[in-house]
Amino acid sequence: MDWLHFALFTLIVFVFVITGVLFFIWYERRGLGRFQLRPGPNRAGPFGLLQPLADAVKVLLKEDIVPALADKPVHFLAPMVAFVPALAVFAVVPFGDGAMLADLNIGILYIMAVSSIVVIGIFMAGWSSSNKYSLLGAMRTIAQEVSYEIPLVLSILGTVMLAGSLSLNDIVKAQQVPFILIQPLGFLIYMTAAMAEINRTPFDLLEADSEIIAGFQTEYSGMKFGLFYLTEYAETLSVSAVASTLFLGGWAGPILPGFIWLIIKIVAVFSFIMWVRATFPRLRIDQVMAFCWKFLLPLSVANLLITAGLVLTGFNEQIWLAVPLNLGLAAVLVVLASRQFRTGGGHAVT
Amino acid sequence: MPSLNNFGEGLLRGLKVTLNHIGRKWITVQYPEQRLNMSRRIRGTDIIWDRESCISCRACERACPVQCISMAVSRGEDKKLKTDDITVDLGLCIFCGLCIESCPTGISIYLGYNYTNTTHRCSTFSGAKTGNTPSDGRCREIVRSNDELLVDDAARPRSGYYRPEISSALPPQTLLIDQTTYLEDLRKRGLK
Ligand code: SF4
Ligand code: SF4
């Protein structure tokens, strides 16, 4: 019956991601509208619900332009190389107790490995377009994503140490209280680094439209552009799903079935990401790099060491002691790290 | 708290500002269900003509810098001038108001309130209805002539431009946004 399980869950995952992405596109456009005192898309269908479909039809009908000097096979492959990993991440996300495509015992490692491939897709797009803006965007992505991967992994390691397992299902089961309470600093670092990983505002340097047109996707049109657009939201969906699973208790929750809880948590995390996008302006590339190496990295290492110490001494078993202690520690660490953090300083400005 | 202003207090304050925006009413105008009220003295894109008071002096035709008014005038039985044909090409008109200013009677020609001049199909243009199709065969969907130029208080009201006496009689209009139209429409369609 193995093949049935795989066929069924592949279908479920696929449908979940596609509808999730379409919903997110609509939700974000409506939500950003509310943040900006405008209604958002409201012409296609009730409340503009059909807007993503209208966009999809429009994108499908557009001419697919390939620059004359482009590296054509690479240019063609890039959107798929970017999109498929964003989809593949969902193979190990549990929708209920054990309800997942594959319960890998190295689930988190798999997610980190697979989601890193998106960077290659984006770099392929920037490189093959033979356009300076595309290349600039792609180079920024590489610098940014390679740097932010480190605090991202270190912040995830905290939850792995608490759960004693790399499998997402086991991590969910290990959460007597959601890990956000025991790992508040880890959650903050994870959200920041993950938003940089998936290039959401304020870290959307690779397509900073006011500086480099559309970054790596400048030379893309039609369905290939559509795929990049889907990738962006599929990545956001996967980050929200991983954050819900690792820090918010995943499918665990009273009364309602597991997958409903997961969806509620995913939408909550996504709303937070959208809220941040509606608030903050884009950072400069040097600020982004300085923030990663001088702020997030020391913080995540400190968080890792403290978590290791607390786990060794068995302190984290006493939930009601551990929660206030960790919240306090997180606040102190953030304040300490902020006081020594300065952007710039790479070379003297005279 | 100045001692804490380097730990992200600004970030939190920004988040609070945007959060406060969620519950507010939107401020964009949902055209075309909802339109801005216009000034009583708007130079709107319409020419309105009054057959009764016009003395067919053709001053407006001569005053027009782009020559978009064309009139055919003849002398009737009682030796008075009468207008056989007046055609205004609103596609050429620049809504400068010189025709209005030049009219000796002061009550025969006005600008209107309209500000959308586009139509969807050439077949709906006024010339086709009145048989005044321009001979050059150009698609002139916004050419108006004769009775089409007359005032219609509901569809084509007169603007008070250069006519202080009718301006004061018009209902007070400001540049405030009238959201009621849009909300009513939503309610009618059962969306709100
Ligand atoms: S408003 Fe100006 S351009 Fe238009 S008909 Fe009158 S004089 Fe001519
Ligand atoms: S200027 Fe006035 S009175 Fe003279 S033809 Fe024009 S509308 Fe009639």
Short mmCIF file of N, CA and C in Angstrom, two decimals, chain A residues 30-31 33-40 42-43 45-47 272 275-276 278-280 331 334-335 338-342, chain B residues 2-8 10-12 14-16 18-19 21-28 30-33 182 191:
data_model
loop_
_atom_site.label_atom_id
_atom_site.label_comp_id
_atom_site.label_asym_id
_atom_site.label_seq_id
_atom_site.Cartn_x
_atom_site.Cartn_y
_atom_site.Cartn_z
N ARG A 30 -5.15 41.78 -0.66
CA ARG A 30 -6.23 42.40 0.11
C ARG A 30 -5.68 42.99 1.41
N GLY A 31 -4.84 42.19 2.08
CA GLY A 31 -4.32 42.61 3.38
C GLY A 31 -3.47 43.87 3.26
N GLY A 33 -3.70 46.02 1.04
CA GLY A 33 -4.63 47.11 0.76
C GLY A 33 -5.19 47.70 2.05
N ARG A 34 -5.60 46.83 2.97
CA ARG A 34 -6.15 47.33 4.23
C ARG A 34 -5.10 48.11 5.01
N PHE A 35 -3.85 47.63 4.97
CA PHE A 35 -2.79 48.36 5.68
C PHE A 35 -2.59 49.74 5.07
N GLN A 36 -2.87 49.86 3.77
CA GLN A 36 -2.58 51.11 3.08
C GLN A 36 -3.83 51.91 2.78
N LEU A 37 -4.90 51.66 3.52
CA LEU A 37 -6.15 52.42 3.41
C LEU A 37 -6.75 52.37 2.02
N ARG A 38 -6.65 51.22 1.37
CA ARG A 38 -7.35 51.04 0.10
C ARG A 38 -7.97 49.65 0.12
N PRO A 39 -8.96 49.39 -0.74
CA PRO A 39 -9.67 48.10 -0.62
C PRO A 39 -8.90 46.91 -1.16
N GLY A 40 -7.90 47.11 -2.00
CA GLY A 40 -7.24 45.97 -2.63
C GLY A 40 -8.06 45.49 -3.81
N ASN A 42 -10.78 44.21 -5.99
CA ASN A 42 -12.18 43.94 -5.63
C ASN A 42 -13.08 43.83 -6.86
N ARG A 43 -12.49 43.62 -8.03
CA ARG A 43 -13.32 43.57 -9.24
C ARG A 43 -13.60 42.14 -9.67
N GLY A 45 -14.73 38.77 -9.16
CA GLY A 45 -15.41 37.90 -8.21
C GLY A 45 -15.68 38.61 -6.90
N PRO A 46 -16.45 37.96 -6.00
CA PRO A 46 -16.73 38.60 -4.70
C PRO A 46 -15.44 38.83 -3.92
N PHE A 47 -15.26 40.02 -3.42
CA PHE A 47 -14.07 40.42 -2.66
C PHE A 47 -12.78 40.22 -3.47
N PHE A 272 1.64 37.69 9.95
CA PHE A 272 2.75 38.43 10.56
C PHE A 272 3.74 38.88 9.50
N TRP A 275 2.33 41.72 7.67
CA TRP A 275 2.34 42.92 8.51
C TRP A 275 3.72 43.57 8.45
N VAL A 276 4.76 42.75 8.56
CA VAL A 276 6.13 43.28 8.48
C VAL A 276 6.36 43.91 7.12
N ALA A 278 4.19 45.29 5.22
CA ALA A 278 3.47 46.55 5.09
C ALA A 278 4.14 47.67 5.87
N THR A 279 5.05 47.31 6.79
CA THR A 279 5.61 48.32 7.69
C THR A 279 6.98 48.82 7.27
N PHE A 280 7.89 47.88 6.97
CA PHE A 280 9.28 48.30 6.89
C PHE A 280 9.75 48.57 5.48
N ALA A 331 14.93 38.60 26.03
CA ALA A 331 14.88 40.06 26.08
C ALA A 331 16.25 40.62 26.39
N VAL A 334 18.61 40.23 23.39
CA VAL A 334 18.31 41.15 22.29
C VAL A 334 18.81 42.54 22.63
N VAL A 335 18.57 42.98 23.88
CA VAL A 335 19.02 44.32 24.26
C VAL A 335 20.54 44.40 24.22
N SER A 338 21.74 44.44 20.67
CA SER A 338 21.42 45.69 19.98
C SER A 338 22.37 46.80 20.38
N ARG A 339 22.81 46.78 21.66
CA ARG A 339 23.64 47.89 22.11
C ARG A 339 25.00 47.89 21.44
N GLN A 340 25.48 46.69 21.08
CA GLN A 340 26.80 46.69 20.43
C GLN A 340 26.68 46.69 18.92
N PHE A 341 25.46 46.62 18.38
CA PHE A 341 25.32 46.47 16.93
C PHE A 341 25.40 47.82 16.23
N ARG A 342 26.33 47.91 15.25
CA ARG A 342 26.39 49.10 14.39
C ARG A 342 26.43 48.63 12.96
N PRO B 2 14.78 56.94 26.05
CA PRO B 2 15.97 57.10 25.19
C PRO B 2 16.99 55.99 25.39
N SER B 3 17.04 55.42 26.60
CA SER B 3 18.08 54.42 26.84
C SER B 3 17.80 53.14 26.08
N LEU B 4 16.56 52.97 25.61
CA LEU B 4 16.22 51.72 24.94
C LEU B 4 16.01 51.91 23.44
N ASN B 5 16.39 53.12 22.92
CA ASN B 5 16.00 53.34 21.53
C ASN B 5 16.93 52.68 20.52
N ASN B 6 17.79 51.80 20.97
CA ASN B 6 18.59 51.07 20.00
C ASN B 6 18.30 49.58 20.06
N PHE B 7 17.14 49.18 20.52
CA PHE B 7 16.88 47.75 20.53
C PHE B 7 15.62 47.41 19.73
N GLY B 8 15.28 48.27 18.83
CA GLY B 8 14.15 47.94 17.97
C GLY B 8 12.86 48.58 18.41
N GLY B 10 11.89 51.46 17.57
CA GLY B 10 11.34 52.06 16.35
C GLY B 10 10.59 51.06 15.51
N LEU B 11 11.13 49.83 15.45
CA LEU B 11 10.46 48.78 14.67
C LEU B 11 9.08 48.51 15.25
N LEU B 12 9.04 48.39 16.59
CA LEU B 12 7.76 48.09 17.22
C LEU B 12 6.77 49.22 17.00
N GLY B 14 6.69 51.27 14.49
CA GLY B 14 6.22 51.19 13.11
C GLY B 14 5.15 50.13 12.95
N LEU B 15 5.37 48.98 13.59
CA LEU B 15 4.37 47.91 13.49
C LEU B 15 3.04 48.35 14.07
N LYS B 16 3.12 49.14 15.16
CA LYS B 16 1.88 49.62 15.78
C LYS B 16 1.13 50.56 14.84
N THR B 18 1.15 50.66 11.53
CA THR B 18 0.47 49.95 10.45
C THR B 18 -0.71 49.14 10.98
N LEU B 19 -0.56 48.61 12.17
CA LEU B 19 -1.67 47.83 12.74
C LEU B 19 -2.89 48.72 12.92
N HIS B 21 -3.83 50.99 11.12
CA HIS B 21 -4.47 51.33 9.85
C HIS B 21 -5.52 50.31 9.44
N ILE B 22 -5.42 49.08 9.96
CA ILE B 22 -6.27 48.00 9.44
C ILE B 22 -7.75 48.34 9.57
N GLY B 23 -8.14 48.86 10.75
CA GLY B 23 -9.57 49.05 10.98
C GLY B 23 -10.14 50.27 10.29
N ARG B 24 -9.27 51.11 9.70
CA ARG B 24 -9.80 52.36 9.16
C ARG B 24 -10.49 52.16 7.83
N LYS B 25 -11.33 53.15 7.50
CA LYS B 25 -12.01 53.14 6.21
C LYS B 25 -11.00 53.44 5.12
N TRP B 26 -11.19 52.81 3.95
CA TRP B 26 -10.26 53.16 2.89
C TRP B 26 -10.57 54.53 2.32
N ILE B 27 -9.56 55.12 1.69
CA ILE B 27 -9.74 56.50 1.24
C ILE B 27 -9.68 56.61 -0.27
N THR B 28 -9.51 55.50 -0.98
CA THR B 28 -9.47 55.60 -2.44
C THR B 28 -10.88 55.71 -2.99
N GLN B 30 -13.65 54.75 -5.55
CA GLN B 30 -13.89 53.58 -6.39
C GLN B 30 -14.61 53.99 -7.67
N TYR B 31 -13.86 54.59 -8.58
CA TYR B 31 -14.41 54.98 -9.87
C TYR B 31 -14.76 53.71 -10.64
N PRO B 32 -15.84 53.61 -11.40
CA PRO B 32 -16.82 54.64 -11.67
C PRO B 32 -18.04 54.62 -10.75
N GLU B 33 -18.11 53.67 -9.78
CA GLU B 33 -19.30 53.67 -8.93
C GLU B 33 -19.34 54.93 -8.08
N TYR B 182 -20.72 54.34 -3.52
CA TYR B 182 -20.03 53.06 -3.63
C TYR B 182 -20.57 52.08 -2.60
N LEU B 191 -22.77 42.57 -1.28
CA LEU B 191 -21.38 42.29 -0.96
C LEU B 191 -20.97 42.88 0.38
#
